């Protein structure tokens, strides 16, 4: 009948629509699942990439700190070694200059101390044979007493003061305003220790026997 045919057609159309809707729904669900999975994978990749970047930054920072520490360490060592080397060089140079300036004065001062002490320790009879006049013997005694009153520290102080004074005089002499008279006076100026040596030489000239024994 016409009514049954219409119902059958309607049922087929409805079933076809339902199948199509189910197919579309399944496809859409699959697409959604794919996008969710892809999004999750992307998030995982981003997270892994961030961790890798942080590790690289940490390693770079550690290397920078280690380099800075090493640089400061070796810079300090080099600076310290440079100071020590400079001090040693300056000390050696100062010693060389001091030795050259003081060796002659020190030698003459030792000669004065030794000879005056030797003369003072001689017995009276032997001293009279070597030194004929009482005046000269008294000069030896006074020289001995004066020399013995000066300690080694005092002698070093006297030498330093004399050396400093002579250096200042040399600077003044080098100035254009210095006169010939000033230069003459300064050239005859001697230190305290050198003056003792001059006194000894003068006394020895008055004692030919003693001077002859020294030369021999």
mmCIF file of C-alpha atoms in Angstrom:
data_model
loop_
_atom_site.group_PDB
_atom_site.id
_atom_site.type_symbol
_atom_site.label_atom_id
_atom_site.label_comp_id
_atom_site.label_asym_id
_atom_site.label_seq_id
_atom_site.Cartn_x
_atom_site.Cartn_y
_atom_site.Cartn_z
ATOM 1 C CA UNK A 1 0.000 0.000 0.000
ATOM 2 C CA UNK A 2 0.997 3.600 -0.401
ATOM 3 C CA UNK A 3 1.210 4.041 3.367
ATOM 4 C CA UNK A 4 3.616 1.139 3.832
ATOM 5 C CA UNK A 5 5.839 2.320 0.986
ATOM 6 C CA UNK A 6 6.073 5.781 2.557
ATOM 7 C CA UNK A 7 6.965 4.305 5.927
ATOM 8 C CA UNK A 8 9.665 2.120 4.408
ATOM 9 C CA UNK A 9 11.224 5.079 2.552
ATOM 10 C CA UNK A 10 11.156 7.184 5.700
ATOM 11 C CA UNK A 11 12.828 4.414 7.717
ATOM 12 C CA UNK A 12 15.634 4.020 5.151
ATOM 13 C CA UNK A 13 16.235 7.785 5.012
ATOM 14 C CA UNK A 14 16.335 7.961 8.811
ATOM 15 C CA UNK A 15 18.778 5.048 9.081
ATOM 16 C CA UNK A 16 20.993 6.568 6.401
ATOM 17 C CA UNK A 17 21.036 9.894 8.235
ATOM 18 C CA UNK A 18 21.834 8.148 11.520
ATOM 19 C CA UNK A 19 24.742 6.215 9.971
ATOM 20 C CA UNK A 20 26.095 9.408 8.388
ATOM 21 C CA UNK A 21 25.833 11.266 11.683
ATOM 22 C CA UNK A 22 27.581 8.433 13.502
ATOM 23 C CA UNK A 23 30.356 8.423 10.889
ATOM 24 C CA UNK A 24 30.816 12.181 11.183
ATOM 25 C CA UNK A 25 30.793 11.932 14.978
ATOM 26 C CA UNK A 26 33.443 9.201 14.913
ATOM 27 C CA UNK A 27 35.603 11.207 12.503
ATOM 28 C CA UNK A 28 35.296 14.350 14.622
ATOM 29 C CA UNK A 29 36.189 12.397 17.763
ATOM 30 C CA UNK A 30 39.209 10.941 16.042
ATOM 31 C CA UNK A 31 40.287 14.423 14.947
ATOM 32 C CA UNK A 32 39.859 15.725 18.481
ATOM 33 C CA UNK A 33 41.900 12.865 19.880
ATOM 34 C CA UNK A 34 44.597 13.509 17.306
ATOM 35 C CA UNK A 35 44.774 17.213 18.172
ATOM 36 C CA UNK A 36 44.844 16.471 21.891
ATOM 37 C CA UNK A 37 47.609 13.934 21.411
ATOM 38 C CA UNK A 38 49.565 16.312 19.184
ATOM 39 C CA UNK A 39 49.099 19.122 21.681
ATOM 40 C CA UNK A 40 50.339 16.890 24.472
ATOM 41 C CA UNK A 41 53.367 15.884 22.438
ATOM 42 C CA UNK A 42 54.097 19.521 21.661
ATOM 43 C CA UNK A 43 53.905 20.378 25.349
ATOM 44 C CA UNK A 44 56.269 17.522 26.166
ATOM 45 C CA UNK A 45 58.688 18.670 23.485
ATOM 46 C CA UNK A 46 58.539 22.245 24.773
ATOM 47 C CA UNK A 47 59.147 21.072 28.324
ATOM 48 C CA UNK A 48 62.113 18.948 27.263
ATOM 49 C CA UNK A 49 63.525 21.847 25.256
ATOM 50 C CA UNK A 50 63.216 24.185 28.263
ATOM 51 C CA UNK A 51 64.994 21.735 30.549
ATOM 52 C CA UNK A 52 67.784 21.325 28.017
ATOM 53 C CA UNK A 53 68.166 25.105 27.732
ATOM 54 C CA UNK A 54 68.313 25.487 31.522
ATOM 55 C CA UNK A 55 71.009 22.809 31.740
ATOM 56 C CA UNK A 56 73.055 24.574 29.070
ATOM 57 C CA UNK A 57 72.692 27.910 30.867
ATOM 58 C CA UNK A 58 73.737 26.355 34.173
ATOM 59 C CA UNK A 59 76.795 24.759 32.570
ATOM 60 C CA UNK A 60 77.741 28.044 30.889
ATOM 61 C CA UNK A 61 77.322 29.888 34.194
ATOM 62 C CA UNK A 62 79.502 27.341 36.004
ATOM 63 C CA UNK A 63 82.199 27.707 33.349
ATOM 64 C CA UNK A 64 82.086 31.493 33.643
ATOM 65 C CA UNK A 65 82.456 31.312 37.416
ATOM 66 C CA UNK A 66 85.331 28.849 37.153
ATOM 67 C CA UNK A 67 87.076 31.032 34.566
ATOM 68 C CA UNK A 68 86.630 34.102 36.740
ATOM 69 C CA UNK A 69 87.995 32.270 39.780
ATOM 70 C CA UNK A 70 91.014 30.972 37.868
ATOM 71 C CA UNK A 71 91.669 34.385 36.358
ATOM 72 C CA UNK A 72 91.601 36.073 39.762
ATOM 73 C CA UNK A 73 93.747 33.337 41.276
ATOM 74 C CA UNK A 74 96.502 33.504 38.675
ATOM 75 C CA UNK A 75 96.305 37.295 38.512
ATOM 76 C CA UNK A 76 96.884 37.437 42.270
ATOM 77 C CA UNK A 77 99.752 34.952 42.074
ATOM 78 C CA UNK A 78 101.377 36.878 39.240
ATOM 79 C CA UNK A 79 100.982 40.194 41.058
ATOM 80 C CA UNK A 80 102.475 38.744 44.249
ATOM 81 C CA UNK A 81 105.408 37.149 42.425
ATOM 82 C CA UNK A 82 106.025 40.429 40.632
ATOM 83 C CA UNK A 83 106.163 42.290 43.945
ATOM 84 C CA UNK A 84 108.572 39.764 45.447
ATOM 85 C CA UNK A 85 110.815 39.906 42.399
ATOM 86 C CA UNK A 86 110.769 43.704 42.479
ATOM 87 C CA UNK A 87 111.630 43.783 46.177
ATOM 88 C CA UNK A 88 114.493 41.342 45.705
ATOM 89 C CA UNK A 89 115.867 43.326 42.778
ATOM 90 C CA UNK A 90 115.568 46.601 44.697
ATOM 91 C CA UNK A 91 117.188 45.065 47.783
ATOM 92 C CA UNK A 92 120.081 43.702 45.740
ATOM 93 C CA UNK A 93 120.559 47.028 43.991
ATOM 94 C CA UNK A 94 120.469 48.853 47.327
ATOM 95 C CA UNK A 95 122.992 46.415 48.787
ATOM 96 C CA UNK A 96 125.348 46.927 45.844
ATOM 97 C CA UNK A 97 125.168 50.707 46.177
ATOM 98 C CA UNK A 98 125.549 50.605 49.955
ATOM 99 C CA UNK A 99 128.493 48.223 49.785
ATOM 100 C CA UNK A 100 130.313 50.386 47.249
ATOM 101 C CA UNK A 101 129.775 53.536 49.306
ATOM 102 C CA UNK A 102 130.652 52.045 52.691
ATOM 103 C CA UNK A 103 133.342 49.422 52.101
ATOM 104 C CA UNK A 104 136.304 51.824 52.212
ATOM 105 C CA UNK A 105 135.031 53.724 55.245
ATOM 106 C CA UNK A 106 134.271 50.453 57.025
ATOM 107 C CA UNK A 107 137.722 49.072 56.274
ATOM 108 C CA UNK A 108 139.464 52.214 57.530
ATOM 109 C CA UNK A 109 137.304 52.296 60.643
ATOM 110 C CA UNK A 110 138.209 48.682 61.423
ATOM 111 C CA UNK A 111 141.874 49.524 60.947
ATOM 112 C CA UNK A 112 141.621 52.420 63.424
ATOM 113 C CA UNK A 113 139.840 50.295 66.046
ATOM 114 C CA UNK A 114 142.241 47.390 65.674
ATOM 115 C CA UNK A 115 145.450 49.395 65.719
ATOM 116 C CA UNK A 116 144.456 51.698 68.581
ATOM 117 C CA UNK A 117 143.381 48.682 70.677
ATOM 118 C CA UNK A 118 146.647 46.880 69.904
ATOM 119 C CA UNK A 119 148.716 49.888 70.949
ATOM 120 C CA UNK A 120 146.716 50.310 74.166
ATOM 121 C CA UNK A 121 147.277 46.666 75.140
ATOM 122 C CA UNK A 122 151.077 46.813 74.765
ATOM 123 C CA UNK A 123 153.226 46.810 77.915
ATOM 124 C CA UNK A 124 154.592 50.206 78.915
ATOM 125 C CA UNK A 125 158.214 49.352 78.112
ATOM 126 C CA UNK A 126 157.457 48.073 74.606
ATOM 127 C CA UNK A 127 155.185 51.015 73.915
ATOM 128 C CA UNK A 128 158.000 53.441 74.868
ATOM 129 C CA UNK A 129 160.382 51.693 72.483
ATOM 130 C CA UNK A 130 157.949 51.976 69.582
ATOM 131 C CA UNK A 131 156.699 55.499 70.351
ATOM 132 C CA UNK A 132 159.503 57.745 71.538
ATOM 133 C CA UNK A 133 157.604 60.798 72.795
ATOM 134 C CA UNK A 134 155.070 60.851 75.582
ATOM 135 C CA UNK A 135 152.940 63.301 73.620
ATOM 136 C CA UNK A 136 152.511 60.810 70.791
ATOM 137 C CA UNK A 137 151.759 58.003 73.253
ATOM 138 C CA UNK A 138 149.054 60.156 74.796
ATOM 139 C CA UNK A 139 147.597 60.781 71.346
ATOM 140 C CA UNK A 140 147.360 57.024 70.790
ATOM 141 C CA UNK A 141 145.639 56.626 74.161
ATOM 142 C CA UNK A 142 143.131 59.388 73.519
ATOM 143 C CA UNK A 143 142.390 57.957 70.073
ATOM 144 C CA UNK A 144 141.815 54.520 71.600
ATOM 145 C CA UNK A 145 139.441 55.849 74.259
ATOM 146 C CA UNK A 146 137.493 57.899 71.738
ATOM 147 C CA UNK A 147 137.149 54.986 69.330
ATOM 148 C CA UNK A 148 136.045 52.571 72.069
ATOM 149 C CA UNK A 149 133.238 54.948 73.067
ATOM 150 C CA UNK A 150 131.589 54.431 69.670
ATOM 151 C CA UNK A 151 129.569 51.230 69.333
ATOM 152 C CA UNK A 152 128.926 49.440 66.063
ATOM 153 C CA UNK A 153 125.404 50.899 65.963
ATOM 154 C CA UNK A 154 126.767 54.378 66.591
ATOM 155 C CA UNK A 155 129.304 53.927 63.799
ATOM 156 C CA UNK A 156 126.560 52.918 61.360
ATOM 157 C CA UNK A 157 124.499 55.948 62.380
ATOM 158 C CA UNK A 158 127.457 58.283 61.922
ATOM 159 C CA UNK A 159 128.202 56.838 58.502
ATOM 160 C CA UNK A 160 124.562 57.195 57.423
ATOM 161 C CA UNK A 161 124.371 60.816 58.557
ATOM 162 C CA UNK A 162 127.664 61.668 56.860
ATOM 163 C CA UNK A 163 126.571 59.959 53.645
ATOM 164 C CA UNK A 164 123.245 61.791 53.638
ATOM 165 C CA UNK A 165 124.928 65.128 54.259
ATOM 166 C CA UNK A 166 127.409 64.542 51.442
ATOM 167 C CA UNK A 167 124.602 63.622 49.056
ATOM 168 C CA UNK A 168 122.824 66.890 49.834
ATOM 169 C CA UNK A 169 126.043 68.820 49.350
ATOM 170 C CA UNK A 170 126.614 67.174 45.978
ATOM 171 C CA UNK A 171 123.137 68.242 44.879
ATOM 172 C CA UNK A 172 123.847 71.798 45.987
ATOM 173 C CA UNK A 173 127.178 71.748 44.168
ATOM 174 C CA UNK A 174 125.456 70.709 40.959
ATOM 175 C CA UNK A 175 123.301 73.858 41.016
ATOM 176 C CA UNK A 176 124.492 76.741 38.771
ATOM 177 C CA UNK A 177 124.438 79.151 41.719
ATOM 178 C CA UNK A 178 127.210 77.266 43.539
ATOM 179 C CA UNK A 179 130.463 79.195 43.804
ATOM 180 C CA UNK A 180 134.001 77.926 43.489
ATOM 181 C CA UNK A 181 134.629 78.664 47.172
ATOM 182 C CA UNK A 182 131.642 76.578 48.218
ATOM 183 C CA UNK A 183 132.856 73.674 46.094
ATOM 184 C CA UNK A 184 136.331 73.907 47.620
ATOM 185 C CA UNK A 185 134.963 73.842 51.178
ATOM 186 C CA UNK A 186 132.720 70.894 50.412
ATOM 187 C CA UNK A 187 135.501 68.892 48.776
ATOM 188 C CA UNK A 188 137.592 69.071 51.999
ATOM 189 C CA UNK A 189 134.679 68.050 54.229
ATOM 190 C CA UNK A 190 135.088 64.540 55.674
ATOM 191 C CA UNK A 191 132.899 62.323 57.801
ATOM 192 C CA UNK A 192 133.391 61.518 61.470
ATOM 193 C CA UNK A 193 134.670 58.001 60.848
ATOM 194 C CA UNK A 194 136.983 59.157 58.067
ATOM 195 C CA UNK A 195 138.352 61.790 60.432
ATOM 196 C CA UNK A 196 139.432 59.073 62.882
ATOM 197 C CA UNK A 197 141.423 57.423 60.115
ATOM 198 C CA UNK A 198 143.081 60.739 59.307
ATOM 199 C CA UNK A 199 144.046 61.132 62.987
ATOM 200 C CA UNK A 200 145.597 57.654 63.015
ATOM 201 C CA UNK A 201 147.670 58.408 59.916
ATOM 202 C CA UNK A 202 148.853 61.663 61.482
ATOM 203 C CA UNK A 203 149.963 59.901 64.681
ATOM 204 C CA UNK A 204 151.712 57.169 62.718
ATOM 205 C CA UNK A 205 153.758 59.801 60.872
ATOM 206 C CA UNK A 206 155.039 60.904 64.287
ATOM 207 C CA UNK A 207 156.096 57.304 65.068
ATOM 208 C CA UNK A 208 158.488 56.091 62.345
ATOM 209 C CA UNK A 209 159.114 52.723 64.031
ATOM 210 C CA UNK A 210 155.425 51.857 64.212
ATOM 211 C CA UNK A 211 154.802 53.073 60.692
ATOM 212 C CA UNK A 212 157.736 51.017 59.426
ATOM 213 C CA UNK A 213 156.390 47.838 61.054
ATOM 214 C CA UNK A 214 153.014 48.433 59.442
ATOM 215 C CA UNK A 215 154.543 48.800 55.986
ATOM 216 C CA UNK A 216 156.564 45.630 56.449
#
